[in-house]
Amino acid sequence: QQQKFRTTPHDLQVLEGAEAMMRCEVANVAGAVQWTKDGFALGFSAVIPGFPRYSVLGDRKQGIYNLRISNASINDDADYQCQVGPARLNSAIRANAKLTVISPPASIEIKGYSHNSKVEVRENQDLQLKCIVANAKPAAQIVWYRGNVEYKPEKREDTVEESTAKRFTTTSSLKLKPGPDDDYTEYTCQARHKALSPDMPMRATVQLSVLYPPGPPYIEGYSAGETLRRGQTVELMCRSRGGNPPAQLIWYKNGSQIRMAYRTSGRLSENIYTFTAEAGDNKARFRCEASNVMSQNPLKAEVELSVLFAPTHVTVMGPTEARVGDIVPLTCTTAPSNPPAEIKWMVGGRQVRNATSKTIVSPEGGWTTTSNITAVVEPNKRSLVVICHGLNMQLTENVVSTHTINVLYPPAPPLISGYMEGQIIPAGSVQKLLCVSSGGNPLATLTWYKNDKRINSVIRAADKSVSAEITILANVSDNQAQYRCEASNSATEIPLFQSTTLSVHFAPETVKIRIEPEELRPGMEATIICDSSSSNPPAKLSWWKDGIPIEGINNTSKPGLWGGTVSTLEFRVNVTQEMNGQVYTCQSANEALQRSAHEAVSLDVLYRPKFVPPPSSTAVGVEGESLQVSLQTRANPTPVTYKWTKDGTTIPQDGDHRIFADGGSLNFTRLHRDDAGIYSCSASNSQGGATLNITVVVEYGTTIKSVSENIVVNPGEDAMLSCTVEGKPLTEEHVKWERVGYDMTVKTSTTFANGTSYLHIKDAKREDVGNFRCVADNRVDNPTNRDILLIVKCAPEIAKAPTLLRAASGTGERGRLPCRAQGSPKPQFIWRQDKKDLPINRTYKYEVEERKIDSLTYESTLIVDKVAPADYGAYECVARNELGEAVETVRLEITSQPDPPLSLNILNVTHDTVTLAWTPGFDGGLKASYRVRYRMADREQYKYIDGLPNSHKLTIGGLRMNTLYLFSVMSWNELGQSSYLPDLARAETKGLELMPAELTEDSSNTPNLV
């Protein structure tokens, strides 16, 4: 049987991202089966290489070869073919199928607007809405809606373009010309696509906001012809419908803007103006204007009000004073009234009939009424009362005004009491004068005058009289002053008056002193004159100095101000310098009043400067510190010019210099020893000058300028060491000699000359060898010292320290044997082995290095190259000079573990630390390190700590207080370690130290560490 398709592949449409299954089943399959995509063979395997989402599902035995494509994408959109190859007389067969992958739109938008945004457009203005549906496969369709109704315009432009491979973007454009009916209208574009669910449409919506002018305004709350009363509340409502934006409503009254506040609701605007009707509102025109941005001219509505009101008041005009028999004209005028008011008169309690009146239009609204009458003043009356009534008959309201006319009578002449002419008034006392006038209508007006100048008074009125009282605090101006009281009223043409003249005793107010000549100098005669101001009676003058009266001359008097007398008194003096500043006082006394005035003068005597003697003519300062030399002078005039000089050179007055002058002060900001010397201060003023010299001494600390070099003497000779010192002050007491552990009183003495101290040592011996210290200290600065070595010639002595008598080296290495000796003069070193001198520096085997440790100590090191077993053993070191020789054995050994340290010492102990130091032993020829062990005395357990490199000292911390510790030390190198020293070094830590009681707030507190 021939192979054939049992199930033929057919075209398939699938949503992007879904799974596609293309079926292919073959009956009687004999050949190989594979799928192709757009002619490209996918292979015979169930898993297709390069296509991870592709696989062939089925069973060869059953002939099933279904192609499954997972997560389908646009790239899978192609023509597929199921191919069965030829085999065993079976020809090849093929079947085609097309896979279409559809993809919903990626987005939808109305270009230029976000979803649900508002589009503002003017009425009848062209508007284009462009809807874009992007990246769909196949291309989407676009449907427009106006509101919820599908919108099918006559003209609509739709385009489709392939935006990316196999994806299409659809564009649809609407052209609109919106009108007012389109305001608030929504336009929606919706994408239709087979890949979109009908339940979830893809839409973009905009809402139109069409700008158009508002409707005309209308007014509610008042109808034409309606009558209002003054005080009635009026509410005028202006409304306008339509318009976008809503209308702006403004109220105007008689052309003037009165209210702009309005409110809107949707497309309705409203402006409510509430007010209380007043007279001015009668015939007032209230206009409401409506407008928005689309209005070419505001739309208007207008009403005119009619308000009834009575006059608020009436005004009577006419004279307020008149004489008996006078004919007085009177006028009464009403305030505005609507309708016009009527006027009624009452004169002296009787109604006036047949009075004429006239009415005129008021610019404030309504009408004003005016009436004129005349009245005759009758005798035996003090006043005439006139009453005017204003009546609005329609409103039954009445207003009244009263006008009083006073009838005039002259008063009686005034009378003054309280003072009799000729009576004496002391200055400073209080004097009262009373003026009284009786009768008259109105009562008299009283006015007081002092020498024709009006003054204030206290007025008191009774039923038929009036008084005016003045209170005078008597002073010089009141003497012979005339006080006048005038009485007048409307009935007097010339005031009535009475006057009196006062007599006042007063003391002089001022005293003035004159000096002739004005400038005083020693040796001249001066006249001092005292002038007293006016006094009544005349003042008595006198001169005083330090409370003692001085006899004056030329006492004269002459008439003065205010009717008093001025007086003069003088005296003469011979001027001396000491009189400068002396005070003379002039007293001017009024004995009648027992009062006096004083004035003092201080004599201003001009003289040249004179220095105040300073405490010392010498100023002492310390080098490096500041110093100020201050001088004072006495002089007149006091502006004194100072000039400081040294050796003819002027000291600057600029504070930027280290040495500068400031008036009578000489300032050294930082003294230098070269500043010492004599400084001259010159002081001068307009009268002359003076000079004073000051010696400046600068003290500075001692310094040792030089010492004698190392002194070498023979045994038994006397030695002399010298030390030259510089400093100020400097005496023999400021230089001392010392030496630790040496009794300076036995063999030494000192001498001092010209800054040099000499130390004399008698009968010098070997035990005198060493450093003598010269110490210079004058207590101005820190002490200084220098060591001077005294060397007494002596035979050599070789040091016998264990570390210097042994050396170690490995076989084949270089061995170094030290030999250290003291002697003077310098010793010569000789090395021997087996009693034979070694051939030093004559072969490569032996070398010697020598070095000077100090002026008395020298060291020779024997170097043995390539040490062989035969080189180990004892060597002799010989140190020799002219006074003798010394011999010592130094052993060369093979390198080994080190020896234990020679000793262990306690250096310092605190409450929790102990500081140790040890003397190292032989290091075995290698670099040695050290380890300390320690324990509490009552414990067996040790703690260990390694020493620091190249150090023979160690501080152990973290110890307990008041605890006894035991310490030992060992050494080690790379070949091994030594034993520990016995636990003989011991130390007990300290307890806490109590702080002083005054440093603590409570003595019971726990002690603190210090």
mmCIF file of C-alpha atoms in Angstrom, residues 506-617:
data_model
loop_
_atom_site.group_PDB
_atom_site.id
_atom_site.type_symbol
_atom_site.label_atom_id
_atom_site.label_comp_id
_atom_site.label_asym_id
_atom_site.label_seq_id
_atom_site.Cartn_x
_atom_site.Cartn_y
_atom_site.Cartn_z
ATOM 1 C CA PHE A 506 14.931 138.565 93.773
ATOM 2 C CA ALA A 507 18.437 137.192 94.214
ATOM 3 C CA PRO A 508 21.070 137.310 91.439
ATOM 4 C CA GLU A 509 20.621 134.418 89.024
ATOM 5 C CA THR A 510 24.193 134.241 87.696
ATOM 6 C CA VAL A 511 27.729 135.190 88.617
ATOM 7 C CA LYS A 512 30.398 135.533 85.917
ATOM 8 C CA ILE A 513 34.189 135.682 86.420
ATOM 9 C CA ARG A 514 36.653 137.382 84.061
ATOM 10 C CA ILE A 515 40.466 137.121 84.119
ATOM 11 C CA GLU A 516 42.727 139.825 82.696
ATOM 12 C CA PRO A 517 44.848 138.978 80.817
ATOM 13 C CA GLU A 518 43.211 135.823 79.436
ATOM 14 C CA GLU A 519 46.487 133.829 79.167
ATOM 15 C CA LEU A 520 48.399 133.419 82.434
ATOM 16 C CA ARG A 521 52.118 132.699 82.674
ATOM 17 C CA PRO A 522 54.368 132.527 85.717
ATOM 18 C CA GLY A 523 55.717 135.948 86.800
ATOM 19 C CA MET A 524 52.866 138.159 85.595
ATOM 20 C CA GLU A 525 50.151 139.993 87.625
ATOM 21 C CA ALA A 526 46.516 139.030 86.925
ATOM 22 C CA THR A 527 43.211 140.711 87.813
ATOM 23 C CA ILE A 528 40.240 138.468 88.551
ATOM 24 C CA ILE A 529 36.852 140.226 88.229
ATOM 25 C CA CYS A 530 33.437 138.983 89.493
ATOM 26 C CA ASP A 531 30.241 140.343 87.830
ATOM 27 C CA SER A 532 26.888 139.622 89.531
ATOM 28 C CA SER A 533 23.603 139.684 87.589
ATOM 29 C CA SER A 534 20.673 141.919 88.549
ATOM 30 C CA SER A 535 19.420 141.691 92.165
ATOM 31 C CA ASN A 536 16.734 143.472 94.213
ATOM 32 C CA PRO A 537 17.853 144.734 96.706
ATOM 33 C CA PRO A 538 21.548 144.949 95.511
ATOM 34 C CA ALA A 539 23.714 141.840 96.142
ATOM 35 C CA LYS A 540 26.793 141.701 98.410
ATOM 36 C CA LEU A 541 29.907 140.227 96.644
ATOM 37 C CA SER A 542 32.856 138.344 98.285
ATOM 38 C CA TRP A 543 35.878 136.259 97.134
ATOM 39 C CA TRP A 544 36.891 132.842 98.624
ATOM 40 C CA LYS A 545 39.790 130.375 98.223
ATOM 41 C CA ASP A 546 39.746 126.960 99.901
ATOM 42 C CA GLY A 547 36.982 128.188 102.216
ATOM 43 C CA ILE A 548 38.990 131.274 103.316
ATOM 44 C CA PRO A 549 37.713 134.780 102.387
ATOM 45 C CA ILE A 550 39.941 137.024 100.235
ATOM 46 C CA GLU A 551 39.768 140.796 100.391
ATOM 47 C CA GLY A 552 38.531 142.303 97.146
ATOM 48 C CA ILE A 553 38.945 145.772 95.603
ATOM 49 C CA ASN A 554 36.894 148.095 93.375
ATOM 50 C CA ASN A 555 33.380 147.115 94.502
ATOM 51 C CA THR A 556 30.964 148.951 92.126
ATOM 52 C CA SER A 557 27.183 148.860 91.301
ATOM 53 C CA LYS A 558 24.851 150.020 88.478
ATOM 54 C CA PRO A 559 21.175 149.631 87.458
ATOM 55 C CA GLY A 560 20.279 146.216 86.033
ATOM 56 C CA LEU A 561 17.428 144.317 84.422
ATOM 57 C CA TRP A 562 13.906 143.980 85.900
ATOM 58 C CA GLY A 563 14.463 147.066 88.088
ATOM 59 C CA GLY A 564 17.399 145.503 89.991
ATOM 60 C CA THR A 565 21.102 146.340 90.486
ATOM 61 C CA VAL A 566 24.244 144.660 89.058
ATOM 62 C CA SER A 567 27.472 144.609 91.159
ATOM 63 C CA THR A 568 31.230 144.047 90.470
ATOM 64 C CA LEU A 569 34.181 143.010 92.763
ATOM 65 C CA GLU A 570 37.796 142.174 91.782
ATOM 66 C CA PHE A 571 41.215 141.204 93.244
ATOM 67 C CA ARG A 572 44.817 140.858 91.956
ATOM 68 C CA VAL A 573 47.401 137.971 92.198
ATOM 69 C CA ASN A 574 51.053 137.393 91.195
ATOM 70 C CA VAL A 575 50.984 134.279 88.980
ATOM 71 C CA THR A 576 53.236 131.258 89.749
ATOM 72 C CA GLN A 577 53.377 127.773 88.170
ATOM 73 C CA GLU A 578 51.944 126.236 91.319
ATOM 74 C CA MET A 579 48.779 128.289 90.894
ATOM 75 C CA ASN A 580 47.723 126.215 87.881
ATOM 76 C CA GLY A 581 44.448 124.537 88.796
ATOM 77 C CA GLN A 582 43.853 126.617 91.932
ATOM 78 C CA VAL A 583 40.155 127.408 92.386
ATOM 79 C CA TYR A 584 38.770 130.859 93.370
ATOM 80 C CA THR A 585 35.074 131.287 94.180
ATOM 81 C CA CYS A 586 32.930 134.415 93.965
ATOM 82 C CA GLN A 587 29.758 134.624 96.117
ATOM 83 C CA SER A 588 26.869 137.006 95.330
ATOM 84 C CA ALA A 589 24.377 137.180 98.243
ATOM 85 C CA ASN A 590 20.914 138.835 98.530
ATOM 86 C CA GLU A 591 20.741 139.294 102.300
ATOM 87 C CA ALA A 592 17.053 140.249 102.289
ATOM 88 C CA LEU A 593 16.135 136.898 100.769
ATOM 89 C CA GLN A 594 19.073 135.036 102.351
ATOM 90 C CA ARG A 595 19.912 133.596 98.951
ATOM 91 C CA SER A 596 23.203 133.576 97.080
ATOM 92 C CA ALA A 597 24.766 132.534 93.755
ATOM 93 C CA HIS A 598 28.307 131.203 93.334
ATOM 94 C CA GLU A 599 30.783 130.846 90.508
ATOM 95 C CA ALA A 600 34.267 129.338 90.628
ATOM 96 C CA VAL A 601 37.244 129.657 88.303
ATOM 97 C CA SER A 602 40.262 127.373 88.019
ATOM 98 C CA LEU A 603 43.412 129.248 87.023
ATOM 99 C CA ASP A 604 44.915 128.066 83.768
ATOM 100 C CA VAL A 605 48.658 128.862 84.109
ATOM 101 C CA LEU A 606 50.687 127.957 81.006
ATOM 102 C CA TYR A 607 54.132 126.369 81.613
ATOM 103 C CA ARG A 608 56.542 124.002 79.884
ATOM 104 C CA PRO A 609 56.572 120.226 80.669
ATOM 105 C CA LYS A 610 58.205 118.969 83.846
ATOM 106 C CA PHE A 611 58.859 115.234 84.344
ATOM 107 C CA VAL A 612 57.403 113.475 87.383
ATOM 108 C CA PRO A 613 60.453 111.753 88.953
ATOM 109 C CA PRO A 614 60.218 108.011 88.127
ATOM 110 C CA PRO A 615 60.775 105.392 90.867
ATOM 111 C CA SER A 616 64.111 104.497 89.272
ATOM 112 C CA SER A 617 66.261 105.759 86.465
#
